[in-house]
GROMACS .gro file of C-alpha atoms in nm:
model
  340
    1MET     CA    1  -0.972   3.755 -12.993
    2ASN     CA    2  -1.206   3.668 -13.284
    3LYS     CA    3  -1.533   3.485 -13.241
    4ARG     CA    4  -1.403   3.157 -13.386
    5ARG     CA    5  -1.106   3.144 -13.147
    6LEU     CA    6  -1.330   3.231 -12.854
    7LEU     CA    7  -1.572   2.949 -12.935
    8ALA     CA    8  -1.283   2.703 -12.971
    9LEU     CA    9  -1.138   2.807 -12.636
   10MET     CA   10  -1.476   2.768 -12.467
   11ALA     CA   11  -1.518   2.422 -12.616
   12TRP     CA   12  -1.170   2.318 -12.495
   13ALA     CA   13  -1.241   2.452 -12.146
   14ALA     CA   14  -1.566   2.259 -12.127
   15THR     CA   15  -1.394   1.938 -12.237
   16PHE     CA   16  -1.105   1.990 -11.994
   17GLY     CA   17  -1.345   2.061 -11.707
   18ALA     CA   18  -1.544   1.746 -11.777
   19THR     CA   19  -1.225   1.540 -11.792
   20MET     CA   20  -1.097   1.678 -11.460
   21ALA     CA   21  -1.432   1.618 -11.296
   22ALA     CA   22  -1.410   1.254 -11.393
   23LEU     CA   23  -1.068   1.211 -11.232
   24PRO     CA   24  -1.038   1.085 -10.871
   25ALA     CA   25  -1.050   1.365 -10.615
   26PRO     CA   26  -0.726   1.448 -10.433
   27ALA     CA   27  -0.660   1.240 -10.123
   28LEU     CA   28  -0.706   1.536  -9.891
   29ALA     CA   29  -1.058   1.602 -10.017
   30LYS     CA   30  -1.172   1.244 -10.056
   31ASP     CA   31  -1.309   1.009  -9.796
   32MET     CA   32  -1.198   1.214  -9.495
   33VAL     CA   33  -1.287   1.021  -9.182
   34LYS     CA   34  -1.377   1.217  -8.871
   35ALA     CA   35  -1.207   1.086  -8.558
   36THR     CA   36  -1.114   1.203  -8.210
   37LEU     CA   37  -0.817   1.144  -7.982
   38ARG     CA   38  -0.885   1.172  -7.609
   39LEU     CA   39  -0.575   1.256  -7.407
   40LYS     CA   40  -0.519   1.141  -7.050
   41TRP     CA   41  -0.462   1.495  -6.921
   42LEU     CA   42  -0.475   1.863  -7.011
   43PRO     CA   43  -0.268   1.997  -7.305
   44GLN     CA   44   0.105   1.987  -7.242
   45THR     CA   45   0.416   1.872  -7.429
   46GLN     CA   46   0.376   1.520  -7.295
   47PHE     CA   47   0.142   1.503  -7.598
   48ALA     CA   48   0.342   1.729  -7.832
   49GLY     CA   49   0.377   1.476  -8.111
   50PHE     CA   50   0.001   1.454  -8.158
   51TYR     CA   51  -0.046   1.831  -8.164
   52TYR     CA   52   0.247   1.873  -8.401
   53ALA     CA   53   0.109   1.606  -8.636
   54GLN     CA   54  -0.228   1.779  -8.635
   55GLN     CA   55  -0.077   2.123  -8.701
   56GLN     CA   56   0.141   1.993  -8.985
   57GLY     CA   57  -0.151   1.816  -9.151
   58TYR     CA   58  -0.014   1.462  -9.112
   59TYR     CA   59  -0.353   1.319  -9.010
   60LYS     CA   60  -0.526   1.484  -9.305
   61GLU     CA   61  -0.266   1.332  -9.536
   62GLU     CA   62  -0.385   0.996  -9.401
   63GLY     CA   63  -0.747   1.091  -9.471
   64ILE     CA   64  -0.827   1.160  -9.105
   65ASP     CA   65  -1.004   1.473  -8.982
   66LEU     CA   66  -0.879   1.445  -8.624
   67THR     CA   67  -0.998   1.641  -8.322
   68ILE     CA   68  -0.780   1.624  -8.010
   69ASN     CA   69  -0.983   1.631  -7.688
   70PRO     CA   70  -0.810   1.707  -7.356
   71GLY     CA   71  -0.839   1.479  -7.058
   72GLY     CA   72  -0.886   1.578  -6.696
   73PRO     CA   73  -0.906   1.450  -6.339
   74ASN     CA   74  -1.260   1.313  -6.374
   75LEU     CA   75  -1.232   1.163  -6.723
   76LEU     CA   76  -1.149   0.796  -6.780
   77THR     CA   77  -1.014   0.750  -7.130
   78GLU     CA   78  -1.092   0.377  -7.133
   79ASN     CA   79  -1.462   0.446  -7.068
   80LEU     CA   80  -1.485   0.712  -7.339
   81VAL     CA   81  -1.323   0.489  -7.603
   82ALA     CA   82  -1.518   0.179  -7.498
   83THR     CA   83  -1.850   0.362  -7.533
   84GLY     CA   84  -1.757   0.518  -7.867
   85ALA     CA   85  -1.751   0.873  -7.735
   86ASP     CA   86  -1.392   0.895  -7.864
   87THR     CA   87  -1.223   0.704  -8.144
   88PHE     CA   88  -0.872   0.687  -8.004
   89GLY     CA   89  -0.742   0.740  -7.654
   90LEU     CA   90  -0.413   0.785  -7.474
   91SER     CA   91  -0.493   0.606  -7.150
   92GLY     CA   92  -0.318   0.559  -6.818
   93GLY     CA   93  -0.108   0.251  -6.882
   94THR     CA   94  -0.087  -0.125  -6.902
   95ASP     CA   95  -0.248  -0.148  -6.559
   96SER     CA   96  -0.553   0.063  -6.648
   97VAL     CA   97  -0.598  -0.115  -6.983
   98LEU     CA   98  -0.587  -0.460  -6.823
   99ALA     CA   99  -0.818  -0.347  -6.542
  100ALA     CA  100  -1.066  -0.210  -6.797
  101ILE     CA  101  -1.059  -0.530  -7.002
  102ASP     CA  102  -1.104  -0.729  -6.681
  103LYS     CA  103  -1.425  -0.530  -6.627
  104GLY     CA  104  -1.549  -0.623  -6.971
  105MET     CA  105  -1.470  -0.303  -7.159
  106PRO     CA  106  -1.428  -0.378  -7.534
  107ILE     CA  107  -1.098  -0.197  -7.590
  108VAL     CA  108  -0.762  -0.294  -7.734
  109SER     CA  109  -0.422  -0.125  -7.706
  110ILE     CA  110  -0.250  -0.047  -8.036
  111GLY     CA  111   0.068   0.107  -7.895
  112VAL     CA  112   0.257   0.199  -7.578
  113ALA     CA  113   0.423   0.541  -7.550
  114HIS     CA  114   0.630   0.520  -7.232
  115GLN     CA  115   0.839   0.205  -7.238
  116VAL     CA  116   0.937   0.230  -6.870
  117THR     CA  117   0.765   0.352  -6.556
  118PRO     CA  118   0.731   0.729  -6.603
  119PHE     CA  119   0.717   0.824  -6.236
  120VAL     CA  120   0.925   0.795  -5.920
  121PHE     CA  121   0.863   0.823  -5.547
  122VAL     CA  122   1.035   1.120  -5.389
  123ALA     CA  123   1.154   1.186  -5.033
  124ARG     CA  124   1.383   1.448  -4.881
  125LYS     CA  125   1.744   1.346  -4.829
  126ASP     CA  126   1.749   1.506  -4.486
  127GLY     CA  127   1.421   1.340  -4.389
  128PRO     CA  128   1.350   1.011  -4.210
  129VAL     CA  129   1.299   0.804  -4.527
  130LYS     CA  130   1.626   0.646  -4.645
  131THR     CA  131   1.504   0.307  -4.769
  132LEU     CA  132   1.172   0.148  -4.865
  133LYS     CA  133   1.162  -0.009  -4.518
  134ASP     CA  134   1.141   0.346  -4.382
  135PHE     CA  135   0.808   0.392  -4.561
  136GLU     CA  136   0.648   0.211  -4.267
  137GLY     CA  137   0.470   0.457  -4.040
  138LYS     CA  138   0.513   0.740  -4.289
  139LYS     CA  139   0.262   0.935  -4.496
  140VAL     CA  140   0.294   0.847  -4.866
  141THR     CA  141   0.076   0.980  -5.145
  142ALA     CA  142   0.020   0.815  -5.482
  143TRP     CA  143  -0.222   0.832  -5.771
  144PHE     CA  144  -0.483   0.561  -5.732
  145THR     CA  145  -0.486   0.512  -6.108
  146GLY     CA  146  -0.189   0.278  -6.128
  147ALA     CA  147   0.093   0.440  -5.931
  148ASN     CA  148  -0.044   0.280  -5.615
  149TYR     CA  149   0.000  -0.067  -5.769
  150VAL     CA  150   0.360   0.008  -5.860
  151LEU     CA  151   0.419   0.121  -5.501
  152PHE     CA  152   0.263  -0.203  -5.372
  153GLY     CA  153   0.501  -0.404  -5.589
  154MET     CA  154   0.808  -0.216  -5.476
  155LEU     CA  155   0.713  -0.262  -5.110
  156ALA     CA  156   0.642  -0.632  -5.160
  157ASN     CA  157   0.978  -0.675  -5.331
  158GLN     CA  158   1.149  -0.548  -5.015
  159HIS     CA  159   0.915  -0.742  -4.782
  160VAL     CA  160   0.760  -0.425  -4.645
  161ASP     CA  161   0.409  -0.463  -4.503
  162ARG     CA  162   0.208  -0.206  -4.696
  163SER     CA  163  -0.064  -0.205  -4.431
  164LYS     CA  164   0.189  -0.030  -4.207
  165VAL     CA  165   0.233   0.251  -4.462
  166ASP     CA  166  -0.008   0.545  -4.454
  167ILE     CA  167  -0.085   0.551  -4.828
  168GLN     CA  168  -0.323   0.828  -4.935
  169PRO     CA  169  -0.455   0.958  -5.269
  170GLN     CA  170  -0.233   1.228  -5.411
  171GLN     CA  171  -0.348   1.581  -5.481
  172VAL     CA  172  -0.276   1.763  -5.805
  173SER     CA  173  -0.041   2.001  -5.625
  174VAL     CA  174   0.294   1.894  -5.475
  175THR     CA  175   0.273   2.173  -5.216
  176PRO     CA  176   0.197   1.932  -4.926
  177PHE     CA  177   0.531   1.760  -4.991
  178VAL     CA  178   0.716   2.090  -5.032
  179ASN     CA  179   0.568   2.210  -4.703
  180GLY     CA  180   0.669   1.890  -4.525
  181ASP     CA  181   0.315   1.765  -4.462
  182ILE     CA  182   0.386   1.430  -4.628
  183ASP     CA  183   0.700   1.217  -4.633
  184VAL     CA  184   0.691   1.065  -4.983
  185VAL     CA  185   0.524   1.196  -5.298
  186THR     CA  186   0.477   1.046  -5.644
  187ALA     CA  187   0.619   1.247  -5.932
  188THR     CA  188   0.640   1.197  -6.307
  189TRP     CA  189   0.985   1.253  -6.451
  190TYR     CA  190   0.857   1.524  -6.682
  191ASN     CA  191   0.612   1.718  -6.466
  192GLU     CA  192   0.590   1.704  -6.085
  193LEU     CA  193   0.959   1.620  -6.042
  194TYR     CA  194   1.049   1.935  -6.235
  195THR     CA  195   0.834   2.144  -6.000
  196ILE     CA  196   0.972   1.978  -5.686
  197ARG     CA  197   1.329   2.028  -5.802
  198GLN     CA  198   1.258   2.396  -5.864
  199ARG     CA  199   1.102   2.445  -5.521
  200VAL     CA  200   1.313   2.215  -5.302
  201GLY     CA  201   1.639   2.166  -5.489
  202GLU     CA  202   1.754   1.863  -5.688
  203ASP     CA  203   2.040   1.784  -5.450
  204LYS     CA  204   1.800   1.766  -5.156
  205LEU     CA  205   1.586   1.485  -5.296
  206ARG     CA  206   1.599   1.107  -5.270
  207LEU     CA  207   1.438   0.913  -5.556
  208PHE     CA  208   1.294   0.561  -5.544
  209LYS     CA  209   1.267   0.417  -5.898
  210ALA     CA  210   1.043   0.121  -5.977
  211GLU     CA  211   1.302  -0.039  -6.206
  212ASP     CA  212   1.552  -0.050  -5.919
  213TYR     CA  213   1.310  -0.287  -5.743
  214GLY     CA  214   1.226  -0.516  -6.033
  215ILE     CA  215   0.902  -0.343  -6.136
  216THR     CA  216   0.830  -0.192  -6.478
  217PHE     CA  217   0.494  -0.056  -6.586
  218PRO     CA  218   0.487   0.070  -6.945
  219ARG     CA  219   0.235   0.353  -6.956
  220ASP     CA  220   0.055   0.605  -7.176
  221THR     CA  221  -0.113   0.344  -7.391
  222LEU     CA  222  -0.289   0.416  -7.720
  223ILE     CA  223  -0.627   0.245  -7.731
  224VAL     CA  224  -0.924   0.196  -7.963
  225SER     CA  225  -1.248   0.004  -7.930
  226GLN     CA  226  -1.252  -0.354  -8.052
  227LYS     CA  227  -1.515  -0.244  -8.304
  228THR     CA  228  -1.287   0.020  -8.457
  229ALA     CA  229  -0.992  -0.218  -8.466
  230LYS     CA  230  -1.199  -0.480  -8.647
  231GLU     CA  231  -1.403  -0.263  -8.883
  232GLN     CA  232  -1.159   0.023  -8.960
  233PRO     CA  233  -0.806  -0.122  -8.959
  234GLU     CA  234  -0.684   0.126  -9.222
  235LEU     CA  235  -0.798   0.415  -9.001
  236VAL     CA  236  -0.596   0.271  -8.712
  237LYS     CA  237  -0.287   0.226  -8.930
  238GLY     CA  238  -0.318   0.577  -9.070
  239PHE     CA  239  -0.353   0.723  -8.723
  240LEU     CA  240  -0.040   0.544  -8.606
  241ARG     CA  241   0.160   0.650  -8.912
  242ALA     CA  242   0.067   1.015  -8.863
  243SER     CA  243   0.127   1.004  -8.485
  244ILE     CA  244   0.469   0.842  -8.515
  245ARG     CA  245   0.563   1.089  -8.787
  246GLY     CA  246   0.443   1.370  -8.561
  247TRP     CA  247   0.665   1.258  -8.274
  248ARG     CA  248   0.971   1.201  -8.491
  249GLU     CA  249   0.939   1.542  -8.653
  250ALA     CA  250   0.854   1.712  -8.323
  251MET     CA  251   1.190   1.608  -8.182
  252LYS     CA  252   1.366   1.739  -8.493
  253HIS     CA  253   1.186   2.070  -8.444
  254PRO     CA  254   1.137   2.104  -8.065
  255LYS     CA  255   1.073   2.477  -8.070
  256GLU     CA  256   0.792   2.438  -8.321
  257ALA     CA  257   0.657   2.140  -8.125
  258VAL     CA  258   0.637   2.346  -7.807
  259ASP     CA  259   0.476   2.626  -8.009
  260ALA     CA  260   0.209   2.382  -8.132
  261VAL     CA  261   0.111   2.294  -7.775
  262MET     CA  262   0.128   2.650  -7.645
  263LYS     CA  263  -0.098   2.761  -7.926
  264VAL     CA  264  -0.363   2.545  -7.761
  265ALA     CA  265  -0.260   2.629  -7.402
  266PRO     CA  266  -0.081   2.968  -7.408
  267THR     CA  267  -0.056   3.004  -7.029
  268LEU     CA  268   0.187   2.713  -6.992
  269ASP     CA  269   0.540   2.786  -6.872
  270ARG     CA  270   0.762   2.748  -7.178
  271THR     CA  271   1.077   2.642  -6.992
  272HIS     CA  272   0.887   2.366  -6.815
  273GLN     CA  273   0.730   2.253  -7.142
  274GLU     CA  274   1.069   2.233  -7.313
  275PHE     CA  275   1.195   2.015  -7.028
  276MET     CA  276   0.880   1.802  -7.040
  277LEU     CA  277   0.915   1.739  -7.413
  278THR     CA  278   1.270   1.610  -7.372
  279GLU     CA  279   1.182   1.386  -7.076
  280ALA     CA  280   0.866   1.248  -7.238
  281TYR     CA  281   1.057   1.154  -7.551
  282ARG     CA  282   1.328   0.990  -7.340
  283LEU     CA  283   1.065   0.764  -7.184
  284MET     CA  284   0.929   0.686  -7.531
  285THR     CA  285   1.268   0.577  -7.662
  286GLU     CA  286   1.376   0.351  -7.376
  287GLY     CA  287   1.390  -0.029  -7.391
  288LYS     CA  288   1.279  -0.208  -7.706
  289ALA     CA  289   1.178   0.119  -7.870
  290LYS     CA  290   1.545   0.172  -7.956
  291THR     CA  291   1.532  -0.118  -8.203
  292GLU     CA  292   1.159  -0.166  -8.269
  293GLY     CA  293   1.043   0.194  -8.286
  294LEU     CA  294   0.804   0.434  -8.117
  295PHE     CA  295   0.490   0.299  -7.946
  296TRP     CA  296   0.633  -0.052  -7.950
  297ILE     CA  297   0.440  -0.318  -7.759
  298ASP     CA  298   0.677  -0.542  -7.564
  299PRO     CA  299   0.481  -0.862  -7.483
  300ALA     CA  300   0.730  -0.969  -7.215
  301ALA     CA  301   0.692  -0.638  -7.028
  302ILE     CA  302   0.312  -0.655  -7.059
  303ARG     CA  303   0.300  -1.013  -6.931
  304ALA     CA  304   0.522  -0.926  -6.635
  305ALA     CA  305   0.294  -0.635  -6.546
  306GLN     CA  306  -0.012  -0.857  -6.581
  307ASP     CA  307   0.136  -1.130  -6.361
  308PHE     CA  308   0.194  -0.870  -6.092
  309LEU     CA  309  -0.162  -0.736  -6.123
  310VAL     CA  310  -0.312  -1.084  -6.101
  311THR     CA  311  -0.096  -1.173  -5.799
  312ASN     CA  312  -0.209  -0.857  -5.622
  313LYS     CA  313  -0.574  -0.914  -5.722
  314VAL     CA  314  -0.596  -0.593  -5.922
  315VAL     CA  315  -0.736  -0.799  -6.208
  316SER     CA  316  -0.925  -1.123  -6.158
  317LYS     CA  317  -0.757  -1.334  -6.426
  318PRO     CA  318  -0.497  -1.314  -6.701
  319VAL     CA  319  -0.599  -1.234  -7.058
  320ASP     CA  320  -0.438  -1.309  -7.394
  321VAL     CA  321  -0.183  -1.027  -7.400
  322THR     CA  322  -0.137  -1.049  -7.778
  323GLN     CA  323  -0.508  -0.975  -7.825
  324ALA     CA  324  -0.536  -0.709  -7.553
  325PHE     CA  325  -0.222  -0.539  -7.692
  326ASP     CA  326  -0.239  -0.583  -8.068
  327ALA     CA  327   0.095  -0.500  -8.235
  328SER     CA  328  -0.025  -0.592  -8.585
  329PHE     CA  329  -0.113  -0.232  -8.672
  330LEU     CA  330   0.235  -0.112  -8.574
  331LYS     CA  331   0.398  -0.396  -8.764
  332SER     CA  332   0.227  -0.279  -9.083
  333ILE     CA  333   0.458   0.026  -9.068
  334PRO     CA  334   0.820  -0.037  -9.178
  335THR     CA  335   1.056  -0.047  -8.881
  336ALA     CA  336   1.269   0.228  -9.034
  337ASP     CA  337   0.966   0.458  -9.026
  338ARG     CA  338   0.905   0.385  -8.659
  339LEU     CA  339   1.255   0.431  -8.522
  340PRO     CA  340   1.317   0.739  -8.306
   0.00000   0.00000   0.00000
């Protein structure tokens, strides 16, 4: 290459470089916003869609540098989001959100994962409990984070005096039920019920479902602080778009979705996690989600839950459900992009 051609090439390169530097930076490198998602429990496929979205880069495509933080038995997601320790949270349910707002916590729900009550109350078929009336005088365990309120409603529906039921906080393990030390245990469809079926036998169990007694508590609610919702609406919309995309794609690629979770928690039992993923998604696609899409907020279901909580003095007064559960962020996403 002669000197003249070399000088010309260097001049072109300098001009091209200056031109490229003046162009807008790619979306992935520009204005990345750091955010966190606090889960309600330890890593498992109940949360697979979020992990899959993170692994596939869906949050980064929305300009979000997301960190997923696990939950645990002593962590209250509502508190962490309200104080700003976490940006987003997957909290207990409509009951815990309304209870938190009743206490003055500045949070708002932007979506509801499980459209129906995700747990049941389990007794042995050959045991003394055949009906809800038989709960009287028996030892029943429930999580005192919302499941106890559902139990209260079911008992009230059948005119059972709950003061006559020995209701105790439930342990993490279902071993006391398996060993016969308690009569009725609470179990999520996707987790504890799987374990109980494996250890006792599916045909030996009697299930009491909330919906059979006129009670529905949508749960696993996505929340943000009121400050984030007001000041960073595009962040909230981007998070929802990526999360919904993550769940939709996770169910198209279940093996990879389970892999994404087990990469974070490799000691999990794969068979159980595969079952959990299917059951969790079933709960997410019940009810209005079939026509309105994932994480849909059903005002009628929320109001019914709130009426029950007010009647049973779990919360002191009703709130404006449309403000406490703000569906505007979801509605910014085309329905076709939200459908399961």
